[in-house]
XYZ file of C-alpha atoms in Angstrom:
611
model
C -210.830 -51.996 163.825
C -213.140 -48.910 163.182
C -213.069 -47.922 166.754
C -209.254 -47.621 166.949
C -208.948 -46.179 163.349
C -211.484 -43.691 164.125
C -210.014 -42.615 167.603
C -206.737 -41.741 166.089
C -208.146 -39.629 163.420
C -210.701 -37.981 165.680
C -207.848 -36.992 167.875
C -205.670 -35.690 165.072
C -208.518 -33.698 163.758
C -209.393 -32.155 167.191
C -205.765 -31.236 167.466
C -205.741 -29.763 164.105
C -208.824 -27.562 165.132
C -207.217 -26.660 168.512
C -203.937 -25.438 166.593
C -206.129 -23.396 164.359
C -207.897 -21.928 166.903
C -204.869 -21.120 168.942
C -203.267 -19.077 165.770
C -206.336 -17.463 164.997
C -206.636 -16.159 168.754
C -203.153 -14.777 168.573
C -203.327 -13.033 165.582
C -206.793 -11.517 166.121
C -205.516 -10.220 169.613
C -202.540 -8.257 168.222
C -204.473 -7.370 164.845
C -207.235 -5.968 166.702
C -205.284 -3.766 168.842
C -203.688 -2.170 165.895
C -206.986 -1.640 164.044
C -208.518 -0.272 167.445
C -205.509 2.327 167.847
C -205.867 3.741 164.404
C -209.726 3.735 164.499
C -209.302 6.035 167.873
C -207.593 8.436 165.743
C -209.702 8.324 162.477
C -212.961 8.258 164.301
C -212.463 11.971 164.993
C -212.823 12.920 161.329
C -216.592 11.557 161.604
C -217.669 14.373 164.113
C -217.479 18.129 164.394
C -214.459 19.378 165.826
C -215.168 20.596 169.489
C -212.685 23.669 168.963
C -214.243 24.647 165.962
C -217.794 24.887 167.303
C -216.755 26.494 170.450
C -214.923 29.188 168.324
C -218.256 29.602 166.320
C -220.389 30.095 169.390
C -218.096 32.386 170.922
C -217.823 34.506 167.659
C -221.516 34.354 167.745
C -221.759 35.806 171.278
C -219.312 38.507 170.636
C -221.394 39.605 167.360
C -224.428 39.809 169.520
C -222.850 42.024 172.114
C -221.115 44.149 169.516
C -224.521 44.832 167.940
C -225.894 45.644 171.416
C -223.351 48.558 171.806
C -224.075 49.651 168.234
C -221.058 48.325 166.539
C -221.320 45.936 163.586
C -218.950 42.992 163.529
C -219.520 40.086 161.012
C -218.334 36.324 161.950
C -215.097 35.181 159.875
C -216.002 32.693 157.042
C -213.225 30.241 158.340
C -215.404 29.499 160.988
C -217.768 26.423 159.781
C -221.291 26.443 160.713
C -221.873 23.314 163.151
C -225.343 22.833 161.831
C -224.009 21.988 158.332
C -221.011 19.872 159.279
C -220.662 16.915 157.126
C -217.991 14.340 157.068
C -215.834 14.028 154.259
C -216.268 10.838 152.015
C -212.633 9.503 152.665
C -213.424 9.716 156.395
C -216.524 7.432 155.853
C -214.583 4.842 153.863
C -211.755 4.783 155.981
C -213.716 4.167 159.082
C -216.328 1.871 157.604
C -213.544 -0.076 156.248
C -211.754 -0.229 159.556
C -214.921 -0.917 161.678
C -215.880 -3.647 159.582
C -212.324 -4.984 159.794
C -212.369 -5.125 163.378
C -215.635 -6.485 163.574
C -214.780 -9.511 161.445
C -211.654 -9.884 163.586
C -213.700 -9.992 166.852
C -215.967 -12.330 165.314
C -213.310 -14.693 164.453
C -211.778 -14.683 167.659
C -215.042 -15.615 169.100
C -215.652 -18.508 166.649
C -212.125 -19.619 167.523
C -212.963 -19.957 171.316
C -216.075 -21.903 170.087
C -214.091 -24.081 168.117
C -211.896 -25.045 170.748
C -215.166 -26.246 172.920
C -216.503 -28.012 169.876
C -213.331 -30.057 169.413
C -213.292 -30.910 173.093
C -216.778 -32.093 173.069
C -216.247 -33.690 170.212
C -213.570 -35.988 171.302
C -215.722 -36.579 174.588
C -218.965 -37.512 173.055
C -217.164 -39.944 170.365
C -215.111 -41.719 172.990
C -217.042 -42.814 175.523
C -216.254 -45.575 178.187
C -218.606 -48.376 176.511
C -218.290 -51.296 174.562
C -216.633 -51.177 171.247
C -219.985 -51.525 169.258
C -221.769 -48.796 171.309
C -218.932 -46.695 170.813
C -218.720 -47.166 167.166
C -222.375 -46.296 166.982
C -222.100 -43.204 168.789
C -218.722 -42.232 166.892
C -220.619 -42.712 163.554
C -223.858 -40.904 164.750
C -221.773 -37.914 165.648
C -219.304 -37.699 162.732
C -222.355 -37.889 160.170
C -223.623 -34.768 162.151
C -220.302 -33.090 161.534
C -220.335 -34.020 157.997
C -224.071 -33.092 157.218
C -223.634 -29.707 159.187
C -220.265 -29.115 157.358
C -218.298 -28.342 160.423
C -214.956 -28.680 158.597
C -215.961 -26.186 156.021
C -216.846 -23.544 159.066
C -213.512 -24.369 160.615
C -211.788 -23.431 157.234
C -214.004 -20.325 156.851
C -212.150 -18.655 159.887
C -208.752 -18.129 158.058
C -210.827 -16.704 154.883
C -212.523 -14.179 157.273
C -209.287 -13.281 158.722
C -207.539 -12.876 155.541
C -210.807 -10.933 154.607
C -210.148 -8.651 157.834
C -206.678 -7.809 156.741
C -207.342 -6.641 153.188
C -210.037 -4.566 154.462
C -207.751 -2.798 156.719
C -204.959 -2.423 154.197
C -207.749 -0.604 151.997
C -208.716 1.615 154.734
C -205.015 2.510 155.363
C -204.330 3.281 151.737
C -207.530 5.592 151.611
C -206.558 7.073 154.961
C -202.790 7.972 153.537
C -204.133 9.127 150.510
C -205.436 12.614 152.426
C -202.459 12.884 154.579
C -199.379 12.476 152.560
C -198.629 11.423 149.133
C -195.260 10.140 149.251
C -196.485 7.858 152.138
C -199.304 6.764 150.300
C -197.183 5.791 147.277
C -194.984 3.654 149.321
C -197.646 1.905 151.303
C -199.658 1.369 148.076
C -196.637 -0.401 146.610
C -196.222 -2.863 149.258
C -199.876 -3.671 149.512
C -199.969 -4.262 145.820
C -197.001 -6.744 146.316
C -198.638 -8.460 148.958
C -201.995 -8.668 147.079
C -200.226 -9.977 144.157
C -198.185 -12.610 146.128
C -201.526 -13.809 147.700
C -203.202 -14.093 144.534
C -200.259 -16.237 143.175
C -200.351 -18.404 146.196
C -204.141 -18.740 145.749
C -204.083 -20.014 142.151
C -200.770 -21.684 142.249
C -202.214 -24.984 143.100
C -204.478 -24.781 140.218
C -201.751 -24.980 137.699
C -198.958 -26.893 139.987
C -200.458 -29.759 141.590
C -197.105 -30.480 143.536
C -197.315 -26.699 145.024
C -197.234 -26.689 148.771
C -198.480 -23.031 148.950
C -202.327 -23.012 149.747
C -204.633 -20.244 150.474
C -208.126 -20.780 151.873
C -209.675 -19.591 148.592
C -207.796 -22.047 146.839
C -210.518 -24.259 146.611
C -213.107 -21.940 145.571
C -210.532 -20.732 142.783
C -210.464 -24.286 141.514
C -213.969 -24.633 141.127
C -214.133 -21.108 139.453
C -211.577 -22.128 137.123
C -213.056 -25.473 136.308
C -216.454 -23.967 135.599
C -214.999 -21.207 133.587
C -213.573 -23.813 131.323
C -216.618 -25.972 130.904
C -218.718 -22.704 129.837
C -215.910 -21.495 127.372
C -215.679 -24.794 125.602
C -219.336 -25.256 125.496
C -219.927 -22.186 124.091
C -217.016 -22.882 121.451
C -218.674 -26.206 120.662
C -222.091 -24.247 119.886
C -220.691 -22.008 117.063
C -219.809 -23.993 114.028
C -216.979 -21.501 113.178
C -214.825 -22.988 115.867
C -216.291 -26.748 115.764
C -212.946 -28.088 114.515
C -210.877 -26.214 117.405
C -213.236 -27.044 119.942
C -213.435 -30.443 119.336
C -209.853 -30.993 118.820
C -209.332 -29.341 121.976
C -211.844 -31.211 123.729
C -210.200 -34.335 123.005
C -207.058 -33.302 123.885
C -208.303 -32.451 127.185
C -210.290 -35.718 127.622
C -213.836 -34.976 128.705
C -213.905 -31.776 130.366
C -217.457 -32.448 131.985
C -215.876 -35.563 133.856
C -213.106 -33.756 134.544
C -215.244 -30.911 136.078
C -217.313 -33.381 138.044
C -214.246 -35.012 139.204
C -212.808 -31.946 140.388
C -215.680 -30.539 142.396
C -215.935 -33.864 144.022
C -212.362 -33.959 145.213
C -210.853 -31.166 144.503
C -207.156 -30.019 144.411
C -206.230 -33.044 146.582
C -207.312 -35.608 144.257
C -205.901 -33.909 140.941
C -202.477 -33.770 142.821
C -202.778 -37.526 143.547
C -203.635 -38.097 139.972
C -200.470 -36.112 138.910
C -198.138 -38.010 141.251
C -199.417 -41.264 139.812
C -198.366 -40.051 136.219
C -195.109 -39.077 137.449
C -194.669 -41.966 139.660
C -191.414 -43.034 138.320
C -189.591 -39.809 138.479
C -191.131 -39.468 142.174
C -189.836 -42.719 142.952
C -186.377 -42.266 141.599
C -186.121 -38.968 143.840
C -187.581 -40.434 146.623
C -184.995 -43.284 146.562
C -182.187 -41.071 145.920
C -183.217 -38.584 149.021
C -183.515 -41.986 151.119
C -179.995 -43.061 149.704
C -178.569 -39.626 150.655
C -179.777 -39.608 154.288
C -178.366 -43.112 155.254
C -175.007 -42.876 156.902
C -174.546 -46.189 158.471
C -174.065 -49.633 156.568
C -176.327 -51.471 158.096
C -179.177 -48.552 156.993
C -177.487 -49.069 153.478
C -178.219 -52.750 153.942
C -181.628 -52.392 154.553
C -182.011 -50.116 151.670
C -180.564 -52.291 149.028
C -182.668 -55.461 150.341
C -185.718 -53.590 149.703
C -184.697 -53.150 145.916
C -185.842 -56.491 144.516
C -189.180 -56.037 146.401
C -189.556 -52.418 145.179
C -188.919 -53.795 141.446
C -191.345 -56.880 141.756
C -194.150 -54.875 143.158
C -197.342 -55.036 141.199
C -198.520 -51.482 142.869
C -195.625 -49.588 141.070
C -195.853 -49.092 137.550
C -192.342 -49.404 135.916
C -190.329 -49.801 138.748
C -187.225 -50.030 137.001
C -187.530 -46.547 135.437
C -186.821 -45.182 139.021
C -183.324 -46.507 138.453
C -182.306 -44.816 135.240
C -179.524 -42.099 135.111
C -178.627 -40.482 137.205
C -180.191 -42.127 139.803
C -178.518 -45.362 139.059
C -174.921 -44.184 139.235
C -175.528 -42.786 143.156
C -176.947 -46.163 143.725
C -173.981 -48.022 142.030
C -171.633 -45.932 143.709
C -173.076 -46.568 147.178
C -173.264 -50.158 146.271
C -169.457 -50.209 145.491
C -168.581 -48.396 148.723
C -170.732 -50.921 150.867
C -168.957 -53.939 149.247
C -165.570 -52.363 149.771
C -166.080 -51.586 153.446
C -167.717 -55.056 153.955
C -164.876 -57.022 152.032
C -162.196 -55.011 153.976
C -163.499 -54.447 157.527
C -162.157 -56.547 160.597
C -165.063 -55.534 162.594
C -167.946 -57.163 160.382
C -168.689 -60.806 161.383
C -168.638 -63.570 158.279
C -172.296 -63.848 158.665
C -172.886 -60.260 157.906
C -170.435 -60.252 155.247
C -172.359 -62.888 153.406
C -175.741 -61.579 153.909
C -174.577 -58.195 152.780
C -172.978 -59.421 149.555
C -175.605 -61.485 148.513
C -178.256 -58.727 149.076
C -175.938 -56.125 146.906
C -175.516 -59.006 144.111
C -179.321 -59.251 143.971
C -179.923 -55.662 144.172
C -177.394 -54.974 141.112
C -178.750 -58.126 139.017
C -182.541 -56.819 139.474
C -182.368 -53.269 139.075
C -179.219 -53.171 136.590
C -178.518 -49.987 137.806
C -177.782 -47.857 134.825
C -175.074 -45.082 135.115
C -174.868 -41.091 133.912
C -171.359 -41.420 132.768
C -170.964 -38.000 132.404
C -170.580 -37.681 136.160
C -169.885 -41.239 137.576
C -167.817 -42.788 134.662
C -164.187 -41.758 136.090
C -164.921 -42.731 139.900
C -166.662 -45.843 139.198
C -164.218 -47.185 136.693
C -161.471 -46.541 139.483
C -163.749 -48.055 142.131
C -164.601 -51.038 140.184
C -161.273 -51.709 139.009
C -159.612 -51.734 142.533
C -162.418 -54.067 143.642
C -162.369 -56.404 141.035
C -158.248 -56.769 140.951
C -158.215 -57.048 144.672
C -157.885 -60.249 146.880
C -160.917 -59.382 148.603
C -162.778 -60.146 145.347
C -162.172 -63.889 145.294
C -163.446 -63.775 148.667
C -166.285 -61.893 147.628
C -167.291 -64.910 145.212
C -166.758 -67.789 148.165
C -168.904 -65.778 150.243
C -171.665 -66.334 147.641
C -170.610 -69.896 147.563
C -171.381 -69.908 151.242
C -174.783 -68.093 150.822
C -176.516 -69.929 148.252
C -175.937 -73.407 146.235
C -176.239 -71.430 142.647
C -172.846 -69.991 142.809
C -172.462 -69.517 139.075
C -175.561 -67.897 138.814
C -175.063 -65.228 141.497
C -171.261 -64.839 140.070
C -172.653 -64.087 136.433
C -175.285 -61.640 137.908
C -172.227 -59.552 139.105
C -170.335 -59.613 135.932
C -173.077 -59.151 133.512
C -174.064 -55.930 135.306
C -170.787 -54.573 135.463
C -170.542 -54.957 131.896
C -174.188 -53.810 130.952
C -173.719 -51.010 133.092
C -171.089 -49.368 130.762
C -172.505 -47.055 128.038
C -169.576 -47.784 125.690
C -167.162 -50.825 125.285
C -163.815 -48.715 125.117
C -160.383 -50.145 125.598
C -160.440 -49.527 129.064
C -163.589 -51.478 129.630
C -162.557 -54.142 127.381
C -159.281 -54.782 129.609
C -160.923 -54.549 132.666
C -163.809 -56.950 131.416
C -161.423 -59.358 130.136
C -159.181 -59.228 133.416
C -162.341 -59.829 135.737
C -163.821 -62.954 133.681
C -160.443 -64.490 133.603
C -160.064 -64.062 137.438
C -163.918 -65.038 138.246
C -163.308 -68.117 135.933
C -160.242 -69.281 137.640
C -161.762 -68.621 140.891
C -164.937 -70.846 139.978
C -162.803 -73.668 138.381
C -160.733 -73.694 141.493
C -163.363 -74.042 143.803
C -166.562 -74.744 141.801
C -166.222 -75.808 138.529
C -168.187 -74.911 135.476
C -166.607 -71.591 135.104
C -166.750 -71.496 131.266
C -170.643 -72.010 131.788
C -170.956 -68.844 134.084
C -168.951 -66.832 131.349
C -171.129 -67.802 128.775
C -174.133 -66.905 130.559
C -172.887 -63.549 131.354
C -172.323 -62.782 127.794
C -175.639 -63.603 126.800
C -176.946 -61.491 129.658
C -174.844 -58.643 128.411
C -176.315 -59.016 124.805
C -179.965 -59.473 126.192
C -179.629 -56.086 128.037
C -177.671 -53.754 125.271
C -178.665 -55.580 122.170
C -179.364 -52.783 119.841
C -176.146 -50.739 120.075
C -173.437 -52.879 121.831
C -174.730 -56.412 121.442
C -172.160 -57.070 118.735
C -169.244 -55.813 120.874
C -170.428 -57.606 123.819
C -170.295 -60.776 122.301
C -166.798 -60.192 120.874
C -165.502 -60.107 124.631
C -164.375 -63.458 125.379
C -165.036 -64.916 121.854
C -162.321 -67.620 122.507
C -164.065 -68.804 125.733
C -167.178 -68.846 123.854
C -166.647 -71.407 121.482
C -165.190 -74.004 124.048
C -167.772 -73.077 126.855
C -170.729 -73.821 124.670
C -171.081 -77.429 125.260
C -170.302 -76.707 129.018
C -173.245 -74.466 129.642
C -175.550 -76.857 127.655
C -174.368 -79.769 129.991
C -174.546 -77.546 133.165
C -177.873 -76.087 132.420
C -179.394 -79.421 131.785
C -178.955 -80.318 135.339
C -180.640 -77.199 136.408
C -177.817 -75.935 138.216
C -178.248 -72.218 137.163
C -181.664 -71.367 137.322
C -183.028 -68.561 134.573
C -180.127 -69.475 132.436
C -182.734 -71.226 129.940
C -185.126 -68.113 130.537
C -182.318 -66.046 129.173
C -181.618 -68.067 126.140
C -185.354 -67.897 125.517
C -185.678 -64.089 125.983
C -182.658 -63.338 123.937
C -183.877 -65.231 120.966
C -187.234 -63.437 121.359
C -185.668 -60.267 121.417
C -183.304 -61.017 118.330
C -186.432 -62.108 116.206
C -188.510 -58.860 117.391
C -185.685 -56.715 116.367
C -185.175 -58.388 113.004
C -189.167 -58.130 112.509
C -189.668 -54.563 113.436
C -186.543 -52.626 112.456
C -185.118 -51.977 109.273
C -182.022 -50.781 110.480
C -178.993 -52.724 108.264
C -176.695 -52.877 111.169
C -178.944 -55.517 112.847
C -179.006 -57.835 110.041
C -175.734 -59.131 110.562
C -175.904 -58.995 114.339
C -179.101 -60.759 114.270
C -178.131 -63.869 112.103
C -174.949 -63.829 114.271
C -176.930 -64.195 117.770
C -179.739 -66.415 116.200
C -177.058 -69.148 115.198
C -175.506 -69.276 118.237
C -178.644 -69.410 120.344
C -180.367 -72.129 118.169
C -177.145 -74.333 118.419
C -177.120 -73.763 122.187
C -180.764 -74.637 122.754
C -180.533 -77.854 120.316
C -177.261 -79.060 122.122
C -179.110 -78.361 125.529
C -182.018 -80.399 124.815
C -180.424 -82.977 122.810
C -181.697 -86.560 123.822
C -184.716 -85.019 125.660
C -188.173 -84.122 124.980
C -188.012 -80.398 126.420
C -186.567 -78.972 122.966
C -188.931 -76.108 122.034
C -190.303 -76.913 118.392
C -189.192 -73.519 117.168
C -185.452 -74.983 117.508
C -186.073 -78.500 115.973
C -186.021 -76.929 112.342
C -183.073 -77.996 110.620
C -183.479 -77.499 107.091
C -182.748 -74.356 105.252
C -186.407 -73.608 103.947
C -187.803 -73.074 107.414
C -187.687 -69.855 109.274
C -187.265 -69.290 112.856
C -189.926 -68.118 115.017
C -190.656 -66.740 118.037
C -190.741 -68.747 121.539
C -194.431 -68.328 122.853
C -195.624 -69.028 126.282
C -197.307 -72.397 124.887
C -194.065 -73.757 123.265
C -191.464 -72.876 125.942
C -193.165 -71.759 129.452
C -189.920 -70.224 130.734
C -190.278 -67.471 128.249
C -193.895 -66.317 129.101
C -192.984 -63.629 131.340
C -190.381 -61.843 128.874
C -192.644 -62.786 125.832
C -195.589 -60.880 127.389
C -193.607 -58.136 128.598
C -192.218 -57.612 124.696
C -195.454 -58.057 123.446
C -195.143 -61.976 122.309
C -198.579 -63.454 121.461
C -199.096 -67.190 121.611
C -199.159 -67.324 117.845
C -196.026 -67.582 116.023
C -194.499 -65.029 113.550
C -192.058 -65.203 110.649
C -188.918 -63.296 110.220
C -188.775 -61.153 107.513
C -187.470 -62.041 104.045
C -184.298 -60.316 104.376
C -183.273 -62.528 107.416
C -185.072 -65.366 106.152
C -182.967 -65.203 103.113
C -179.879 -65.417 104.975
C -181.364 -68.817 106.891
C -179.020 -70.865 104.377
C -175.820 -69.310 105.194
C -176.529 -68.219 109.224
C -178.857 -70.516 111.012
C -177.684 -73.552 109.449
C -173.817 -73.026 109.647
C -171.369 -75.653 111.044
C -171.071 -76.099 114.805
C -169.352 -74.965 116.697
C -169.619 -71.481 115.186
C -166.569 -69.260 114.568
C -166.077 -65.640 114.171
């Protein structure tokens, strides 16, 4: 395993080094040619002009000849004395900068050729034709040498030197043009300033934006300098008592800056970017899911995507996976699900087995993720598409295919209904009508082919109330009120035979949620809703476990002076997951007095309840 992993890593590293070297060689070749051409012009300013020297000596000879003939002639002052020649400061600076730039560029070219040879040699010596254990030892030996001698740092230094050479050339160009023409100087100076500013921004951007794709060779050095500066500044603030309150407050807000500085020094920008990505994992996951969804064109690709949603939501490696399905992500996914189900149900080219599989996958994905919707964007489209699907003949076939796929038909059907209703933000008249029609159609289909339609309807209503309790529980329970009273006995009988898995868990989690809302909230609107729900759930569980030993002790109280308590994992195992998710401990908790005072009129009301 070590040999296979390192062989691939070494190959990628060598290819990266070779690609960097090739780019450096091309750039240095072109750059050096341009610098050399300008140096050929600027070097003339470092030595005496040969024409001026010739004119000076000819003037001296002419003066001597004239003096010999008795004629006095003086040499014009405009002719400089070659012995007193000194190059100007600008000429010295220009040539110094350009020659240094050329030297650095040629040095980088030489190092690039050496780097290519080093890469080839490293791959050759680390992959000999020996037995695996010998290859592993040889590779570890040379890899340790690469790390100790800082070869990766040397490779990273080459682009830095190239950039230094370029900026030296720019500096010399600005000085050169200053003495030639001020207009040209100003134009070039503006462009050089813009390029320098952009380079500084690219260098510093990874420090302040960890998701920045821009990076410069000096970014790591700037990162360490920034961290060290922060450390020194805050350490100084701590030394002065006048700033102690400010410094300590800021220190606490940033977290232990020393530890952060050492962590930065050890891992650099890459580690900080990983930490930032983990903090924003839900948002990033949501954007990644939407990008993947938008990139899929074929139905079989969408099928694979939705098949992965349950595993994604249940993964322990992903914190808060359901956050990735929040609006507007949920609306796009729901719309894709609707389209896939439409095409699957109406297509004559899809085999029956594929239809069964796709429908089961869509149902499971809808129930697990709940797929909330951004109604400002998706409500009109989704309502029209859902309405067309639910009132179509194909939807009856949809439920029947679920029955072919799984024994628990009522459970799968109620998942579809609960998601449809729970995904609505407002139960307006339009959704009331659609939900009622849909429940009636589904109830009839189940009673005709399967039976126990009432139990599925009640289970759907309970699921709706559990998911949308705070604002819409009362309205959710109002839907299908007539069915609820007559189907309460049916669901208890049906659930006792364990035909619908998870329904007991829904009852239990809903009970706990209602009790917690009543305990923690002081909203008057919740009081009547809490008593309303507690009464129905309590009677449902009493009937459910009548004549058995499985009834939780929390539901066994029948006198008016006892208060309902939370169901803990020790009293009812099925609520353990939900209980811990809501912060419920094994110890029981009492409902506040405002709820307990209504026990006599609420929890012990006659059964079956009436609205």
